[in-house]
Amino acid sequence: MAELTRDDVAHLARLARIDLSDAELDRMVGELGIILESVATVQQAPTDGVEPMSHPLPLTNVTRRDEVRPSLGAAAVLAGAPAVEQDRFLVPRILDEEE
Amino acid sequence: MTAVPTDPTRLTAAEMADALATGAISSAELTQAHLDRTAAVDDAVHAYLHVDADGAIAAARAVDARRAAREPLHPLAGVPVAVKDVMATKGLPTTCGSRILEGWVPPYDATLVTRLREAGMPILGKTNMDEFAMGSSTEHSAYGPTHNPWDLDRIPGGSGGGSSSVVASYQAPLAIGTDTGGSIRQPAAVTGTVGVKPTYGGVSRYGLVALASSLDQAGPCTRTVLDAALLHDVIGGHDPMDSTSIDAPVPPVVEAARRADVSGLRIGIVRELTGEGFQPGVQQRFDEAVALLVERGARVVEVSCPSFAYALAAYYLILPSEASSNLAKFDAMRYGLRVGPPEVAHPSAEQVMAATRDAGFGPEVKRRIILGTYALSSGYYDAYYGTAQKVRRLIADDFARAFETADVLASPTAPTTAFRLGDKLDDPMAMYLNDIATIPANLAGVPGISVPSGLAPEDGLPTGIQFLAPATEDERLYAAGAALEAALTDRWGGPLLASAPDLAPQGA
């Protein structure tokens, strides 16, 4: 099994959009190493030819009639937003400043 | 007619329902008694993150008025209930024990909350929990731990330690919990209370803030088996808003709890979930409980579930994988916390998102999100998540085989009694081991109950026994649990909780 490095954890944190501090990264590398070593024991189970199970029940698609139903109004939906403008979610810039 | 003692909070929910029906007490009086109890003890216990005194009293008065007008009412109408802070409650804060949702007030009710309201049950407040239900002690709550009413220096279990201790400390007769790997059953075991994880799909997940969607299941936390059945009956049943909801009536759980009959019941002792790794007093009380059920007519068979050895490992791959995906929605854009990165003049949405998730999530949540991100990443997917899914199948197959010779399976619920706050906080793997006996049921989707089995001789703290049943056969849990409860209560001369310390002694 590949050893998890500090750079690996930093990369994973970036993928997960979590801005970890150096101290958090240092701690996380050690803890994740121990956890990974333990969970890797699944690879010792006799899983050859076993069908993966994603869900405890057989899943079937559920549809409803295509009818208009009441839904939350804009005021209710926006009430929890960090910032609002003109009845819309106000978000930070989504493009790089150079563009 | 039920006589109402000076302190109505000591009644069971079933007795409260009787007292309300006969007019011996009003819901407003009963609800106020619980709010008074909370005022007296919750500074010490910290079971609640939010108490809704005004809302609870208003709901109680409304049901009293309907009763006075002789309207038909649900049997539990007027009996108050506490709700774990992972369920969306319209108009009431819902934090999931996280800073990232501090102050968030959902614009809608979870389906099970709607059902509580429709039954006329006043909602007392929202109970504490490990952040996003990740933990076995409530120490991962961003708002501070809950304390075990049996010993305030010890953990109340987790993630639903608020819901277990709120009923154990008589602040509510009934509470809602959620169980992803044991978060209802393990807290019940360490607080001397009853907790049920229904069959996956038995209770709607609509409005339950998802941790791991294929494992999460809400259920009752109570002091008696019958009370759990009564609450299960309110919240269970089909919900078109949850695509995984089972389209069938609630199993006959109340009838089974009242019958409390184990004659001829085949109890399978899971070889892999006894003996080594279990505290001697926990094992001793388990063995005694099984012997007592045999006296009452049950039969014991030994079953082997060899793949359970891999359950913990599979769980800690599947859960973080699903959690990393589910928690991606906390992006600082539409609701919840938003903080900018320090020393950046015009941060981008991505930078704000990353800074917010660093500030808003605690260490355990970050650990699991990053572990899940790793397990799902290309190159590692087959070795980790893919293999874990195959182990999940092996575990479900083990259950199917075991249920060919046993009607229910039994094991101790948790390997130890309540440990001291802080003891396992710095050792994630040690914390994860608390769920060793409860996790297999979540992976397979089968129902489970934890019932008090006694006090461990070595430390005088509560121990729990777990029963597991095949999917949709939840009533078997209630039959076995209620029979054991009756037998043990006879032996003890009263309920186990009667020997818990008095948290608010007169004149103190």
XYZ file of C-alpha atoms in Angstrom:
607
model
C 0.000 0.000 0.000
C 1.262 3.440 -0.906
C 2.379 5.584 2.014
C 0.371 8.779 2.360
C 2.718 11.780 2.275
C 2.208 15.300 3.515
C 1.976 16.447 -0.106
C -0.712 13.832 -0.766
C -2.786 15.108 2.144
C -2.331 18.715 1.025
C -3.499 17.706 -2.460
C -6.535 15.848 -1.064
C -7.397 18.840 1.116
C -7.294 21.074 -1.956
C -9.563 18.653 -3.825
C -11.952 18.677 -0.844
C -11.777 22.499 -0.681
C -10.484 22.613 2.876
C -7.796 25.209 3.544
C -5.764 23.256 6.127
C -3.123 25.052 8.172
C 0.413 23.647 8.396
C -0.246 22.403 11.925
C -3.450 20.660 10.797
C -1.613 19.037 7.884
C 1.161 17.735 10.146
C -1.366 16.166 12.475
C -3.578 14.798 9.704
C -0.730 12.940 7.940
C -0.029 10.820 11.006
C -3.676 10.171 11.873
C -4.691 9.281 8.328
C -1.721 6.928 8.040
C -2.931 4.945 11.044
C -6.541 4.903 9.852
C -5.569 3.859 6.320
C -3.441 1.027 7.603
C -6.448 -0.235 9.545
C -9.064 0.130 6.803
C -6.737 -1.499 4.267
C -7.565 -4.815 5.979
C -10.629 -4.982 3.679
C -8.116 -6.139 1.078
C -7.576 -9.345 3.079
C -11.251 -10.349 2.829
C -12.168 -13.115 0.357
C -13.810 -10.793 -2.173
C -12.923 -12.586 -5.439
C -15.993 -12.734 -7.623
C -18.173 -10.933 -5.065
C -20.701 -8.469 -6.440
C -20.200 -5.009 -4.861
C -23.121 -3.774 -2.737
C -23.743 -0.039 -2.787
C -27.001 -0.043 -0.931
C -28.874 -2.198 1.591
C -32.071 -2.372 -0.461
C -32.562 -3.084 -4.138
C -33.002 0.436 -5.504
C -35.709 1.253 -7.969
C -36.228 4.615 -9.559
C -39.110 6.547 -8.050
C -41.039 9.064 -10.082
C -44.027 11.220 -9.365
C -46.698 12.710 -11.560
C -45.515 15.737 -13.475
C -47.741 18.155 -11.618
C -47.005 21.588 -10.212
C -46.854 21.541 -6.436
C -46.282 24.355 -3.953
C -42.624 24.973 -3.186
C -40.631 27.295 -0.948
C -40.760 30.954 -1.899
C -37.650 33.020 -2.648
C -37.768 34.749 0.737
C -37.702 31.417 2.612
C -34.919 30.039 0.451
C -32.768 33.165 0.716
C -33.352 33.612 4.459
C -30.303 31.487 5.327
C -27.987 32.882 2.666
C -24.701 34.536 3.712
C -25.365 37.400 1.257
C -28.303 38.349 -0.957
C -28.808 40.906 -3.715
C -31.866 41.476 -5.902
C -33.585 38.304 -4.629
C -30.571 36.198 -5.572
C -27.653 34.529 -3.800
C -24.714 36.933 -3.806
C -21.448 35.006 -4.220
C -17.751 35.970 -4.387
C -16.153 36.371 -7.805
C -16.005 33.134 -9.760
C -13.399 34.182 -12.367
C -9.716 34.969 -11.925
C -8.989 38.685 -11.689
C -6.770 38.590 -14.769
C -9.559 37.313 -17.005
C -56.609 5.672 35.748
C -52.970 6.654 36.006
C -52.063 8.384 39.222
C -49.724 11.295 38.576
C -46.782 11.421 40.977
C -45.414 14.726 42.208
C -42.857 14.601 39.410
C -44.573 13.620 36.140
C -41.235 13.503 34.294
C -40.613 10.118 35.957
C -43.540 8.471 34.138
C -43.011 6.462 30.985
C -44.331 8.018 27.770
C -47.082 5.390 27.714
C -48.115 6.390 31.246
C -48.000 10.066 30.280
C -50.294 9.324 27.337
C -52.751 7.591 29.707
C -52.609 10.478 32.194
C -53.286 12.955 29.391
C -56.171 10.868 28.044
C -57.877 10.688 31.436
C -57.310 14.374 32.134
C -55.116 13.652 35.175
C -52.593 16.108 33.729
C -52.603 18.614 30.863
C -49.991 18.685 28.141
C -49.073 22.225 29.177
C -48.351 20.997 32.739
C -46.437 17.979 31.505
C -44.393 20.022 29.038
C -43.644 22.681 31.656
C -42.468 19.985 34.076
C -39.911 18.863 31.508
C -38.785 22.424 30.807
C -38.358 22.921 34.570
C -36.304 19.754 34.765
C -34.086 21.033 31.945
C -33.610 24.340 33.767
C -32.513 22.380 36.842
C -30.119 19.845 35.303
C -29.018 20.783 31.792
C -26.268 23.169 32.836
C -24.563 20.010 34.096
C -25.673 17.535 31.407
C -25.656 19.777 28.290
C -28.011 17.513 26.373
C -29.670 20.365 24.470
C -28.201 22.745 21.917
C -31.479 24.651 21.743
C -34.565 24.616 23.976
C -37.831 25.875 22.464
C -39.856 26.603 25.601
C -42.335 28.939 23.883
C -42.938 26.654 20.914
C -43.346 23.580 23.112
C -45.821 25.267 25.444
C -47.810 26.683 22.499
C -48.018 23.206 20.929
C -49.043 21.736 24.305
C -51.819 24.293 24.787
C -53.085 23.670 21.264
C -53.381 19.939 21.941
C -55.039 20.623 25.321
C -57.629 22.771 23.521
C -58.266 20.046 20.960
C -58.669 17.508 23.742
C -61.108 19.813 25.558
C -63.098 20.067 22.311
C -63.184 16.244 22.224
C -61.380 16.048 18.904
C -59.908 12.643 17.996
C -56.231 12.671 18.972
C -53.179 10.510 18.380
C -52.391 8.296 21.424
C -49.149 10.240 22.047
C -50.789 13.664 21.562
C -49.445 16.028 24.209
C -46.417 13.895 25.113
C -43.302 16.042 24.546
C -40.315 14.923 22.510
C -36.733 16.067 21.863
C -35.194 15.965 18.387
C -31.563 15.393 17.438
C -30.076 18.500 15.881
C -29.458 16.669 12.595
C -33.171 16.816 11.683
C -34.424 19.903 9.852
C -36.962 21.772 11.977
C -38.789 24.714 10.463
C -38.286 27.808 12.573
C -35.843 26.078 14.960
C -32.040 26.233 14.630
C -30.460 23.127 13.105
C -26.684 22.992 13.475
C -25.744 19.286 13.270
C -23.297 20.152 16.051
C -21.232 22.150 13.538
C -20.014 25.744 13.376
C -20.666 25.723 9.651
C -24.424 25.661 10.358
C -24.403 27.908 13.431
C -27.620 29.920 13.482
C -29.128 28.202 10.426
C -32.915 27.970 10.616
C -34.322 25.535 8.035
C -37.263 26.694 5.918
C -38.892 23.250 6.105
C -39.515 20.319 8.445
C -38.081 16.838 8.041
C -40.877 14.339 7.326
C -40.517 12.727 10.738
C -40.752 16.155 12.399
C -43.954 16.813 10.431
C -45.284 13.503 11.783
C -44.409 14.466 15.365
C -46.190 17.796 14.937
C -49.217 16.166 13.313
C -49.424 13.727 16.234
C -49.629 16.746 18.545
C -46.276 16.113 20.247
C -44.642 19.300 21.597
C -40.991 19.588 20.501
C -38.922 20.549 23.543
C -35.692 21.299 21.719
C -32.761 20.054 19.671
C -30.243 17.645 21.177
C -26.463 17.739 21.073
C -24.428 15.438 18.834
C -21.003 14.821 17.390
C -20.500 17.139 14.432
C -22.512 15.780 11.468
C -22.964 12.589 13.558
C -19.282 11.667 13.293
C -18.270 10.232 16.645
C -19.099 7.963 19.545
C -18.924 10.384 22.470
C -20.414 13.820 21.518
C -16.931 15.223 22.126
C -16.799 16.184 18.458
C -19.713 18.612 18.916
C -18.551 22.145 18.117
C -20.655 23.303 21.071
C -19.041 21.160 23.774
C -19.722 17.602 24.921
C -22.796 16.179 26.602
C -22.196 14.554 29.999
C -23.457 11.094 30.963
C -26.179 11.457 33.642
C -24.726 8.380 35.425
C -21.351 10.077 35.850
C -20.916 13.606 34.566
C -17.205 12.988 33.885
C -18.062 10.310 31.350
C -19.277 10.233 27.755
C -23.004 9.730 26.982
C -22.172 7.832 23.779
C -22.388 9.258 20.329
C -23.183 10.598 18.018
C -26.586 10.841 19.682
C -25.377 11.498 23.222
C -27.764 14.423 23.539
C -30.752 12.225 22.758
C -29.629 9.394 25.070
C -28.895 11.649 28.014
C -31.990 13.800 27.558
C -34.163 10.747 28.237
C -31.786 9.304 30.869
C -31.953 12.588 32.819
C -35.767 12.853 32.555
C -35.621 16.037 30.472
C -37.775 14.312 27.854
C -39.600 10.974 27.797
C -38.852 10.469 24.117
C -36.168 11.611 21.719
C -35.304 11.173 18.070
C -31.880 9.795 17.192
C -30.120 8.785 14.001
C -27.960 5.698 13.594
C -25.351 5.452 10.831
C -22.995 3.032 12.608
C -24.497 2.815 16.096
C -25.341 6.413 17.015
C -28.683 5.429 18.557
C -27.749 2.046 20.047
C -24.319 2.750 21.574
C -25.516 5.905 23.421
C -28.490 3.897 24.713
C -26.146 1.189 26.023
C -23.885 3.558 27.971
C -26.765 5.563 29.497
C -29.042 2.686 30.563
C -31.721 3.605 28.032
C -33.417 2.027 25.003
C -32.561 2.863 21.389
C -33.785 1.423 18.114
C -32.346 1.630 14.627
C -35.236 0.591 12.366
C -34.780 -1.282 9.085
C -33.085 0.953 6.511
C -35.924 2.700 4.714
C -38.353 2.210 7.601
C -38.262 5.866 8.644
C -38.050 8.677 6.094
C -34.679 10.388 5.656
C -36.249 13.489 4.087
C -34.911 16.409 6.116
C -32.257 14.301 7.861
C -28.971 16.082 7.080
C -27.166 13.182 5.423
C -23.923 11.758 6.764
C -23.814 8.525 4.734
C -26.993 8.128 2.725
C -26.846 4.347 2.376
C -26.346 3.864 6.153
C -28.319 6.656 7.896
C -31.545 5.733 9.670
C -33.560 7.695 12.241
C -35.234 6.026 15.189
C -36.471 6.287 18.787
C -34.458 6.928 21.981
C -36.503 6.187 25.112
C -36.491 4.717 28.620
C -38.697 1.695 27.860
C -39.173 -0.696 24.958
C -42.899 0.069 24.692
C -42.168 3.814 24.516
C -39.730 3.149 21.663
C -42.401 1.177 19.811
C -44.957 3.962 20.285
C -42.524 6.543 18.882
C -41.414 4.224 16.063
C -45.068 3.895 15.079
C -45.400 7.714 14.822
C -42.304 8.351 12.706
C -42.225 5.193 10.552
C -43.899 4.386 7.272
C -43.700 5.315 3.630
C -42.740 8.803 2.486
C -42.861 9.750 -1.191
C -40.204 12.413 -0.472
C -37.570 9.720 0.224
C -36.839 7.448 -2.739
C -35.420 4.773 -0.390
C -38.486 4.756 1.872
C -40.104 1.303 2.123
C -43.619 1.341 0.681
C -45.220 -0.855 3.346
C -46.995 -0.312 6.666
C -44.924 0.106 9.846
C -44.227 -3.381 11.269
C -46.504 -4.281 14.259
C -43.969 -2.976 16.796
C -46.381 -1.758 19.489
C -48.249 -5.049 19.562
C -44.932 -6.945 19.822
C -43.701 -4.718 22.670
C -46.938 -5.252 24.598
C -46.854 -9.024 24.058
C -43.196 -9.246 25.152
C -43.118 -12.909 24.238
C -39.955 -14.891 23.475
C -41.312 -18.415 23.812
C -39.800 -20.476 21.007
C -37.693 -17.545 19.789
C -34.301 -18.665 18.444
C -31.614 -16.257 19.624
C -28.391 -16.436 17.660
C -25.251 -15.563 19.585
C -22.775 -14.090 17.129
C -19.466 -15.803 17.879
C -17.470 -12.894 16.448
C -19.226 -10.357 18.697
C -18.624 -11.855 22.120
C -15.714 -12.606 24.388
C -12.410 -11.058 23.399
C -12.473 -7.275 23.191
C -15.512 -6.926 25.432
C -15.187 -5.603 28.994
C -15.755 -8.486 31.484
C -18.761 -6.836 33.148
C -20.357 -6.093 29.772
C -19.924 -9.734 28.744
C -21.175 -11.000 32.122
C -24.407 -8.962 31.969
C -24.901 -10.095 28.376
C -24.553 -13.764 29.322
C -26.970 -13.300 32.234
C -29.508 -11.563 29.988
C -29.409 -14.397 27.473
C -29.837 -16.948 30.284
C -32.855 -15.009 31.536
C -34.462 -15.115 28.091
C -33.879 -18.863 27.982
C -35.782 -19.098 31.296
C -38.601 -17.247 29.538
C -38.762 -19.787 26.735
C -36.193 -18.642 24.178
C -33.664 -21.005 22.624
C -30.019 -20.202 22.003
C -28.119 -21.106 18.857
C -24.559 -20.110 18.045
C -23.987 -18.445 14.686
C -20.819 -17.385 12.946
C -20.459 -14.251 10.826
C -16.816 -14.429 9.736
C -16.963 -11.317 7.519
C -17.854 -9.140 10.513
C -14.101 -9.077 11.145
C -13.854 -6.688 8.170
C -16.962 -4.630 8.977
C -15.199 -1.790 10.787
C -12.672 -1.378 7.976
C -15.347 -1.467 5.275
C -17.474 1.007 7.223
C -14.624 3.501 7.609
C -14.182 3.474 3.840
C -17.848 3.573 2.820
C -18.886 6.194 5.371
C -16.117 8.731 4.633
C -16.667 8.238 0.902
C -20.362 9.025 1.154
C -19.740 11.786 3.697
C -17.146 13.553 1.558
C -19.750 13.703 -1.185
C -22.694 14.669 1.043
C -20.760 17.421 2.828
C -19.664 19.024 -0.451
C -22.894 21.033 -0.258
C -21.443 23.151 2.547
C -19.855 25.582 0.137
C -20.537 28.971 1.808
C -22.764 30.080 -1.053
C -26.417 29.404 -0.215
C -26.620 28.911 3.540
C -24.430 28.490 6.564
C -21.115 30.067 7.447
C -19.119 32.228 5.011
C -15.660 33.503 5.913
C -13.005 34.910 3.627
C -9.365 33.855 3.714
C -7.272 36.295 5.780
C -4.978 38.652 3.875
C -6.726 38.178 0.527
C -8.262 41.410 -0.782
C -10.715 40.035 -3.335
C -10.992 36.311 -2.693
C -12.552 34.009 -5.254
C -15.526 31.767 -4.511
C -13.112 28.801 -4.342
C -10.918 30.567 -1.797
C -13.926 31.543 0.296
C -15.205 27.979 0.134
C -11.894 26.510 1.299
C -11.472 29.081 4.079
C -15.061 28.531 5.244
C -14.726 24.752 5.311
C -11.500 25.065 7.301
C -13.134 27.407 9.820
C -16.516 25.664 9.908
C -15.589 21.977 10.123
C -13.969 20.361 13.172
C -11.018 17.947 13.045
C -13.019 14.699 12.831
C -15.115 15.999 9.927
C -11.992 17.111 8.074
C -10.358 13.729 8.699
C -13.279 11.834 7.279
C -13.799 14.128 4.272
C -10.140 13.762 3.311
C -10.179 10.002 3.911
C -13.281 9.724 1.713
C -11.740 11.907 -0.970
C -8.749 9.550 -0.976
C -10.848 6.365 -1.030
C -12.804 7.635 -4.029
C -9.855 9.019 -5.991
C -8.900 7.339 -9.255
C -6.158 4.786 -8.798
C -7.338 3.935 -5.268
C -11.066 3.455 -5.861
C -10.894 -0.288 -6.555
C -8.492 -1.002 -3.688
C -10.539 0.866 -1.108
C -14.141 1.871 -1.864
C -14.699 -0.917 -4.389
C -13.331 -3.587 -2.059
C -15.328 -2.202 0.860
C -18.502 -2.569 -1.195
C -17.681 -6.227 -1.799
C -17.098 -6.745 1.924
C -20.477 -5.143 2.481
C -22.026 -7.879 0.347
C -20.182 -10.575 2.357
C -21.579 -9.094 5.577
C -25.122 -9.057 4.202
C -24.609 -12.707 3.154
C -23.412 -13.564 6.689
C -26.613 -12.066 8.092
C -28.768 -13.995 5.614
C -27.084 -17.259 6.618
C -27.369 -16.494 10.335
C -31.076 -15.742 10.023
C -31.643 -19.195 8.538
C -31.076 -20.695 12.003
C -31.902 -17.736 14.282
C -34.915 -15.428 14.531
C -32.862 -12.647 16.144
C -29.151 -12.207 16.744
C -27.733 -10.924 20.021
C -24.492 -9.337 21.186
C -23.337 -6.762 23.699
C -24.154 -3.346 22.164
C -20.851 -1.668 22.962
C -17.537 -3.253 23.995
C -17.197 -1.150 27.164
C -19.181 0.978 29.566
C -18.983 4.776 29.273
C -15.364 5.940 29.224
C -14.123 9.235 30.623
C -14.480 12.400 28.584
C -11.157 13.019 26.832
C -9.898 9.427 27.089
C -10.144 8.584 23.382
C -10.300 12.043 21.826
C -6.741 11.933 20.512
C -6.958 8.394 19.149
C -9.430 8.149 16.237
C -9.070 4.379 15.821
C -9.796 3.765 19.519
C -12.935 5.911 19.156
C -14.030 3.974 16.045
C -13.802 0.634 17.911
C -16.799 1.607 20.064
C -19.031 0.775 17.101
C -17.584 -2.658 16.375
C -20.815 -4.493 17.270
C -23.296 -1.985 15.862
C -21.788 -1.285 12.417
C -22.675 -4.596 10.667
C -26.420 -3.837 10.954
C -25.998 -0.505 9.154
C -23.961 -2.064 6.360
C -26.662 -4.691 5.774
C -29.651 -2.395 6.481
C -31.116 -4.676 9.170
C -32.847 -3.302 12.298
C -31.328 -3.302 15.792
C -32.299 -2.428 19.347
C -30.219 -1.798 22.472
C -31.800 -2.561 25.839
C -30.203 -2.129 29.300
C -28.693 -5.386 30.570
C -27.483 -4.122 33.951
C -24.541 -2.404 35.596
C -21.008 -3.686 35.110
C -19.783 -5.015 38.487
C -16.330 -3.449 38.042
C -17.490 0.160 37.584
C -21.216 0.305 38.340
C -21.991 1.753 34.909
C -24.777 0.698 32.511
C -24.297 -2.090 29.980
C -26.464 -2.831 26.958
C -27.540 -5.852 24.938
C -28.261 -5.588 21.250
C -30.774 -7.605 19.258
C -30.726 -7.640 15.462
C -33.491 -8.908 13.163
C -33.922 -9.460 9.431
C -34.910 -6.413 7.361
C -38.560 -5.335 7.875
C -38.968 -7.738 10.836
C -38.493 -4.910 13.362
C -41.234 -6.303 15.619
C -38.927 -9.176 16.643
C -36.606 -6.626 18.297
C -39.462 -5.307 20.362
C -40.657 -8.772 21.398
C -37.163 -9.769 22.576
C -36.376 -6.361 24.088
C -39.646 -6.083 25.993
C -39.394 -9.662 27.325
C -35.885 -9.023 28.618
C -36.876 -5.660 30.072
C -39.778 -7.260 31.953
C -37.600 -10.078 33.298
C -34.792 -7.752 34.385
C -37.133 -5.199 35.933
C -38.631 -8.025 38.012
C -35.172 -9.117 39.116
C -34.002 -5.575 39.930
C -37.274 -4.550 41.577
C -37.556 -1.556 39.252
C -36.051 0.005 36.155
C -32.274 0.323 35.893
C -32.483 4.111 35.651
C -33.921 4.221 39.172
C -30.362 3.612 40.394
C -28.893 6.543 38.445
C -27.740 9.495 40.551
C -30.234 12.247 41.307
C -28.938 15.233 39.369
C -31.069 17.782 41.182
C -31.319 16.695 44.830
C -33.831 18.558 46.968
C -32.226 21.474 48.787
C -29.090 21.289 46.615
